[in-house]
Amino acid sequence: MKFTATQIAGILNGQIEGNADVSVSKLSKIEEGDNGSISFLANPKYTQYIYGTKASIVIVNKDLMLTAPVSATLIRVESAETAFAQLLEMYNQVKLNKVGISKQAFISDTAKIGDHIYAGEFAVIGENAVIGNNVKIYPQVYVGDNVVIGDNTTLFAGVKIYSETIIGKDCIIHSGTVIGSDGFRFNPQNDNQKIPQIGNVIIEDNVEIGANCAIDRATLGSTILRKGVKFDNLIHIAHNVEIGENSYLAACNVVAGSTKIGKNCMFSGQVGIVGHLEIADNTTITAQSGISKSILKKGEVQMGSPAFDANKYRKAYIHFRNLDSIVTRLNTLEKLNDLKKID
Amino acid sequence: MKFTATQIAGILNGQIEGNADVSVSKLSKIEEGDNGSISFLANPKYTQYIYGTKASIVIVNKDLMLTAPVSATLIRVESAETAFAQLLEMYNQVKLNKVGISKQAFISDTAKIGDHIYAGEFAVIGENAVIGNNVKIYPQVYVGDNVVIGDNTTLFAGVKIYSETIIGKDCIIHSGTVIGSDGFRFNPQNDNQKIPQIGNVIIEDNVEIGANCAIDRATLGSTILRKGVKFDNLIHIAHNVEIGENSYLAACNVVAGSTKIGKNCMFSGQVGIVGHLEIADNTTITAQSGISKSILKKGEVQMGSPAFDANKYRKAYIHFRNLDSIVTRLNTLEKLNDLKKID
Amino acid sequence: MKFTATQIAGILNGQIEGNADVSVSKLSKIEEGDNGSISFLANPKYTQYIYGTKASIVIVNKDLMLTAPVSATLIRVESAETAFAQLLEMYNQVKLNKVGISKQAFISDTAKIGDHIYAGEFAVIGENAVIGNNVKIYPQVYVGDNVVIGDNTTLFAGVKIYSETIIGKDCIIHSGTVIGSDGFRFNPQNDNQKIPQIGNVIIEDNVEIGANCAIDRATLGSTILRKGVKFDNLIHIAHNVEIGENSYLAACNVVAGSTKIGKNCMFSGQVGIVGHLEIADNTTITAQSGISKSILKKGEVQMGSPAFDANKYRKAYIHFRNLDSIVTRLNTLEKLNDLKKID
């Protein structure tokens, strides 16, 4: 796909400054741009780069003042940031515009398939599955029996969805993620026999899940990710967990069985949360922290393993770093006091 | 699958109280039950829910005394818990009762296949592989050359088994798990050249492995998971590790190369264990702990990173939380003593 | 594959001592060797095992002096270690010597395919992909549109490569690894809308990546792994990260967005690094550490979460372990001083 400056200015409703016929086929950062790429300048910190950039076109704010000549064609717009985001979005939609059912996909006779879907090579759609409109199922995806997938949802290559899972509309699930595997439950009273895991996973609308996550089905009932939840890569969610609306979990989080997490939470990378807890709305947890007790007050920030209030943790940690000098001071005091004793 | 109260009472050898013709098609918790579902009441704490439950059928203990009318049909049995577990098990077996070899599976001519197996679409079974009876190989599973899989083992969709792996009977391996990938070994004395990894992985009987785990083959010899080992999701096992019988590893554990772990160990989530250690039988490790030394005494409980005795860790951690006040006390003492000095 | 002692001695240019006709089909450790296996003895610590080994053939150093009879056939060579490594390498090459394009692979008409490649069953090669010579693409691998893969690279079963990824020569990528998934970026100023991720991933020559890793594409520009980088299993690399030449990351490392890591770094397991940092060349990080600040001096060793100088950390940690006795000493001093006050 090649576009000329004229075409792009047309789309973005901008004014051209320079060669209107130059064409571009890719997007770049202004400091890395090369010939044939289009970039943007919004942050004044980067203004220096416009004089040397090799990008063929740069989108800039209407009111940008230049102090030296520029070789790139400029397109002046109301907001360079918004205009570039618009281009990104267009580019992305073209890139991801797959449609049609491959002859090498396997679709069960009893599955119900919506309109305008994509089903790539070697994808499997199981019995009684219900697939909404505009769903994109990339190659080698597995959709188990009785799974329901809402409109406009995308499953990238190799996603595995176990039977009975329900996925909402406008979700994105990245490659390698597994949804609906058995919870980790064995009965120690009965020779550690496996406890059958017959619940399911429910994922509401507008959820995004990164690559290689694993989300277990409930023992009974449902493991639930509420609307707008966003997961990074390699996250583990155990049986019967519930994650509240618009909560964000960074990479390698682990949430153990039956824990309920509130809305609008933000957990940094490698956080672990033990089972059967309640975490209030708007909780923030710093990286590598371990939560061992319920957090009942909204809006707390916790840190440490086991975690407590982050400000208190940071204070304690500064002293931890100084423990060697603290002990030296203690030694001195002891000597001083012993001497006095001897006196 | 629909069952009437009469049919279920027959299976469970129970007495019906209420409408014997009502039918159900799913299992639910008593507090979440809806029309068409069957639930159970065993724990007296939940007795309150029986008066309002929307479940169509509830299995209860023989001797349950009601204090108000109940709309659900009751089935009275000796033990509601046992009876419900029996139903779960039945339900699970029906759900997982896949059998037959898909025309879209690829099975090497030289593979030996047992009776009554399931091999789903786009599964691959490599050269000289030996597959036991009643094995279930879900879609998109890869079974490499010379792999051996024992009777009644299930590999869920997308499991990848590298060549030469040996898996026992009655094992369950969840989606996305990789078994037999190369160990992480390079020769720093020789320009960091890869050290060929030509051992294998041996998994004994009755092992369950969660989703998206990665278990490396041995450099030479075997990486071994002994009978009854249970793994949660996203666990990393390095080359030449050995995990003893009936040990349980929770999600995101990491065991580095050549470490030997004993029997009946219990490791919580995100535990890390460095290479070349020995961990005694019955060791318990708390979440996020890091084991840097061998644990030679059986039955220890360790915590921390690096870990030591969990009770001692908890005591030290309480003081850590109080370090700010400890330092304040030290400051006070120093002032006090300085004053005396001046005196 | 069976080889006689005569054949192997021929390959290794060694002298046979014992039965030259004995044949072997596998490699083993000297202490575990059984009938039909070949082993080696290089480390004098293991000399004791040669008298009892059940291996059929043992490769030994030219100058090994025996003090008792040995039942195995010996092959004496200049260096037993080098000779055995040579055998390992040969064995590995035979084992991995897959070639040819399966009829059940799907290769887009617009893809360019090199000579002498392997493409296994149910592999997918997308539009305009460019595959070099001698590339091995195992079953169920997904290679997205516009991907470039250099000569001699191996992608094991089920690897998923998103569109626009560029992979160099002589790379090895293990099963379940996902490359090019979207970065985890949402716009909090705009109702948490997804920020389109339209950059790519570039992997240079001679990189090895373990199983079930997830490497996100850049938002704009490229996420880059430089020449000779080696990754263990289950590693997460966020958008726009750069990892310098010959750096080694052990299992379950997490590197957050836009962080730049230098050359020849060594990170132990479960290390986490926050976003937008710079880590200097030759940095070593101990297991489970969390890096929250840039490391600008080369060759540092850091430990802890948050991490600082490892030697200082170890000293502080010893005091942490002793906090209970430190507090007891403080109590004693306080009593002593209070008593004096009362005086």
Tab-separated table of C-alpha atoms in Angstrom, chain B residues 176-319:
chain	number	residue	atom	x	y	z
B	176	GLY	CA	-0.212	-25.186	25.228
B	177	THR	CA	2.172	-27.242	27.343
B	178	VAL	CA	5.502	-28.092	25.708
B	179	ILE	CA	7.425	-31.195	26.723
B	180	GLY	CA	10.935	-32.018	25.610
B	181	SER	CA	12.246	-28.653	24.391
B	182	ASP	CA	15.998	-28.136	24.602
B	183	GLY	CA	17.669	-27.366	27.925
B	184	PHE	CA	19.217	-23.889	28.232
B	185	ARG	CA	22.892	-24.772	28.013
B	186	PHE	CA	25.702	-23.026	26.191
B	187	ASN	CA	29.437	-23.459	26.498
B	188	PRO	CA	31.092	-20.235	27.731
B	189	GLN	CA	34.499	-21.861	27.137
B	190	ASN	CA	33.654	-22.296	23.474
B	191	ASP	CA	32.172	-19.016	22.218
B	192	ASN	CA	28.832	-19.873	23.887
B	193	GLN	CA	28.133	-22.656	21.436
B	194	LYS	CA	24.933	-24.550	22.073
B	195	ILE	CA	25.456	-27.807	23.947
B	196	PRO	CA	23.359	-30.410	22.095
B	197	GLN	CA	20.437	-31.574	24.232
B	198	ILE	CA	19.942	-35.196	23.384
B	199	GLY	CA	18.322	-36.637	26.503
B	200	ASN	CA	14.559	-36.861	26.912
B	201	VAL	CA	11.669	-36.310	29.332
B	202	ILE	CA	10.042	-39.173	31.228
B	203	ILE	CA	6.635	-38.620	32.813
B	204	GLU	CA	5.388	-41.462	34.978
B	205	ASP	CA	1.790	-42.571	35.574
B	206	ASN	CA	-0.998	-40.427	36.949
B	207	VAL	CA	0.697	-37.084	36.387
B	208	GLU	CA	-1.338	-33.948	35.599
B	209	ILE	CA	0.280	-30.910	33.975
B	210	GLY	CA	-1.537	-27.592	33.577
B	211	ALA	CA	-1.651	-25.234	30.596
B	212	ASN	CA	1.339	-23.530	28.933
B	213	CYS	CA	4.048	-25.269	30.975
B	214	ALA	CA	7.501	-25.903	29.485
B	215	ILE	CA	9.484	-28.985	30.482
B	216	ASP	CA	12.934	-29.282	28.948
B	217	ARG	CA	14.576	-32.521	27.907
B	218	ALA	CA	17.801	-33.594	29.641
B	219	THR	CA	21.172	-32.800	28.142
B	220	LEU	CA	21.931	-36.480	28.521
B	221	GLY	CA	19.728	-38.941	30.428
B	222	SER	CA	16.219	-37.835	31.408
B	223	THR	CA	14.237	-35.065	33.018
B	224	ILE	CA	11.781	-37.018	35.188
B	225	LEU	CA	8.376	-36.367	36.736
B	226	ARG	CA	7.561	-39.274	39.062
B	227	LYS	CA	4.152	-40.899	39.650
B	228	GLY	CA	1.355	-38.667	40.814
B	229	VAL	CA	3.135	-35.342	40.294
B	230	LYS	CA	0.673	-32.458	39.766
B	231	PHE	CA	1.572	-29.194	38.033
B	232	ASP	CA	-0.514	-26.052	37.770
B	233	ASN	CA	-0.125	-23.691	34.765
B	234	LEU	CA	2.934	-21.887	33.322
B	235	ILE	CA	5.601	-23.931	35.117
B	236	HIS	CA	9.189	-24.137	33.852
B	237	ILE	CA	11.221	-27.283	34.451
B	238	ALA	CA	14.805	-27.217	33.221
B	239	HIS	CA	16.978	-30.022	31.840
B	240	ASN	CA	17.769	-33.030	34.051
B	241	VAL	CA	15.419	-32.001	36.856
B	242	GLU	CA	13.680	-34.764	38.796
B	243	ILE	CA	10.404	-34.223	40.682
B	244	GLY	CA	9.509	-36.876	43.273
B	245	GLU	CA	6.224	-38.781	43.608
B	246	ASN	CA	3.080	-36.868	44.454
B	247	SER	CA	4.742	-33.475	44.645
B	248	TYR	CA	2.513	-30.472	43.852
B	249	LEU	CA	3.786	-27.357	42.104
B	250	ALA	CA	1.475	-24.343	41.883
B	251	ALA	CA	1.462	-21.872	38.983
B	252	CYS	CA	4.594	-20.219	37.607
B	253	ASN	CA	7.134	-22.305	39.491
B	254	VAL	CA	10.645	-22.379	38.037
B	255	VAL	CA	13.037	-25.254	38.712
B	256	ALA	CA	16.530	-24.770	37.301
B	257	GLY	CA	18.774	-27.433	35.803
B	258	SER	CA	19.667	-30.745	37.507
B	259	THR	CA	17.793	-30.029	40.758
B	260	LYS	CA	16.252	-33.101	42.415
B	261	ILE	CA	13.003	-32.587	44.334
B	262	GLY	CA	11.688	-35.193	46.769
B	263	LYS	CA	8.270	-36.773	47.283
B	264	ASN	CA	5.126	-35.118	48.597
B	265	CYS	CA	6.455	-31.592	48.335
B	266	MET	CA	4.071	-28.618	48.127
B	267	PHE	CA	5.294	-25.456	46.403
B	268	SER	CA	3.037	-22.390	46.236
B	269	GLY	CA	2.914	-20.049	43.232
B	270	GLN	CA	5.913	-18.302	41.650
B	271	VAL	CA	8.499	-20.280	43.613
B	272	GLY	CA	11.979	-20.394	42.065
B	273	ILE	CA	14.597	-23.055	42.756
B	274	VAL	CA	18.169	-22.700	41.544
B	275	GLY	CA	20.040	-25.466	39.782
B	276	HIS	CA	21.924	-28.485	41.148
B	277	LEU	CA	20.089	-28.595	44.508
B	278	GLU	CA	18.470	-31.396	46.474
B	279	ILE	CA	15.120	-30.761	48.095
B	280	ALA	CA	14.031	-33.327	50.708
B	281	ASP	CA	10.656	-35.088	50.795
B	282	ASN	CA	7.673	-33.250	52.262
B	283	THR	CA	9.176	-29.805	51.821
B	284	THR	CA	6.695	-26.910	51.769
B	285	ILE	CA	7.637	-23.611	50.116
B	286	THR	CA	5.516	-20.463	50.401
B	287	ALA	CA	4.576	-18.298	47.419
B	288	GLN	CA	7.269	-16.270	45.607
B	289	SER	CA	10.075	-17.831	47.648
B	290	GLY	CA	13.492	-18.432	46.118
B	291	ILE	CA	15.435	-21.538	47.133
B	292	SER	CA	19.177	-21.079	46.775
B	293	LYS	CA	20.477	-23.943	48.952
B	294	SER	CA	19.646	-27.624	49.211
B	295	ILE	CA	17.045	-28.568	51.824
B	296	LEU	CA	18.198	-31.856	53.314
B	297	LYS	CA	15.849	-32.247	56.287
B	298	LYS	CA	12.403	-33.615	55.451
B	299	GLY	CA	9.270	-31.668	56.215
B	300	GLU	CA	10.738	-28.165	56.364
B	301	VAL	CA	8.676	-25.091	55.550
B	302	GLN	CA	10.653	-22.322	53.872
B	303	MET	CA	9.860	-18.728	52.935
B	304	GLY	CA	11.637	-15.707	51.491
B	305	SER	CA	14.031	-14.914	48.670
B	306	PRO	CA	16.547	-16.318	49.449
B	307	ALA	CA	14.379	-18.585	51.603
B	308	PHE	CA	14.898	-19.894	55.121
B	309	ASP	CA	12.673	-21.337	57.877
B	310	ALA	CA	9.190	-19.846	57.394
B	311	ASN	CA	8.522	-19.105	61.077
B	312	LYS	CA	11.840	-17.292	61.419
B	313	TYR	CA	11.105	-15.453	58.160
B	314	ARG	CA	7.718	-14.281	59.408
B	315	LYS	CA	9.290	-13.024	62.670
B	316	ALA	CA	12.026	-11.158	60.790
B	317	TYR	CA	9.435	-9.733	58.394
B	318	ILE	CA	7.376	-8.271	61.267
B	319	HIS	CA	10.519	-6.434	62.401
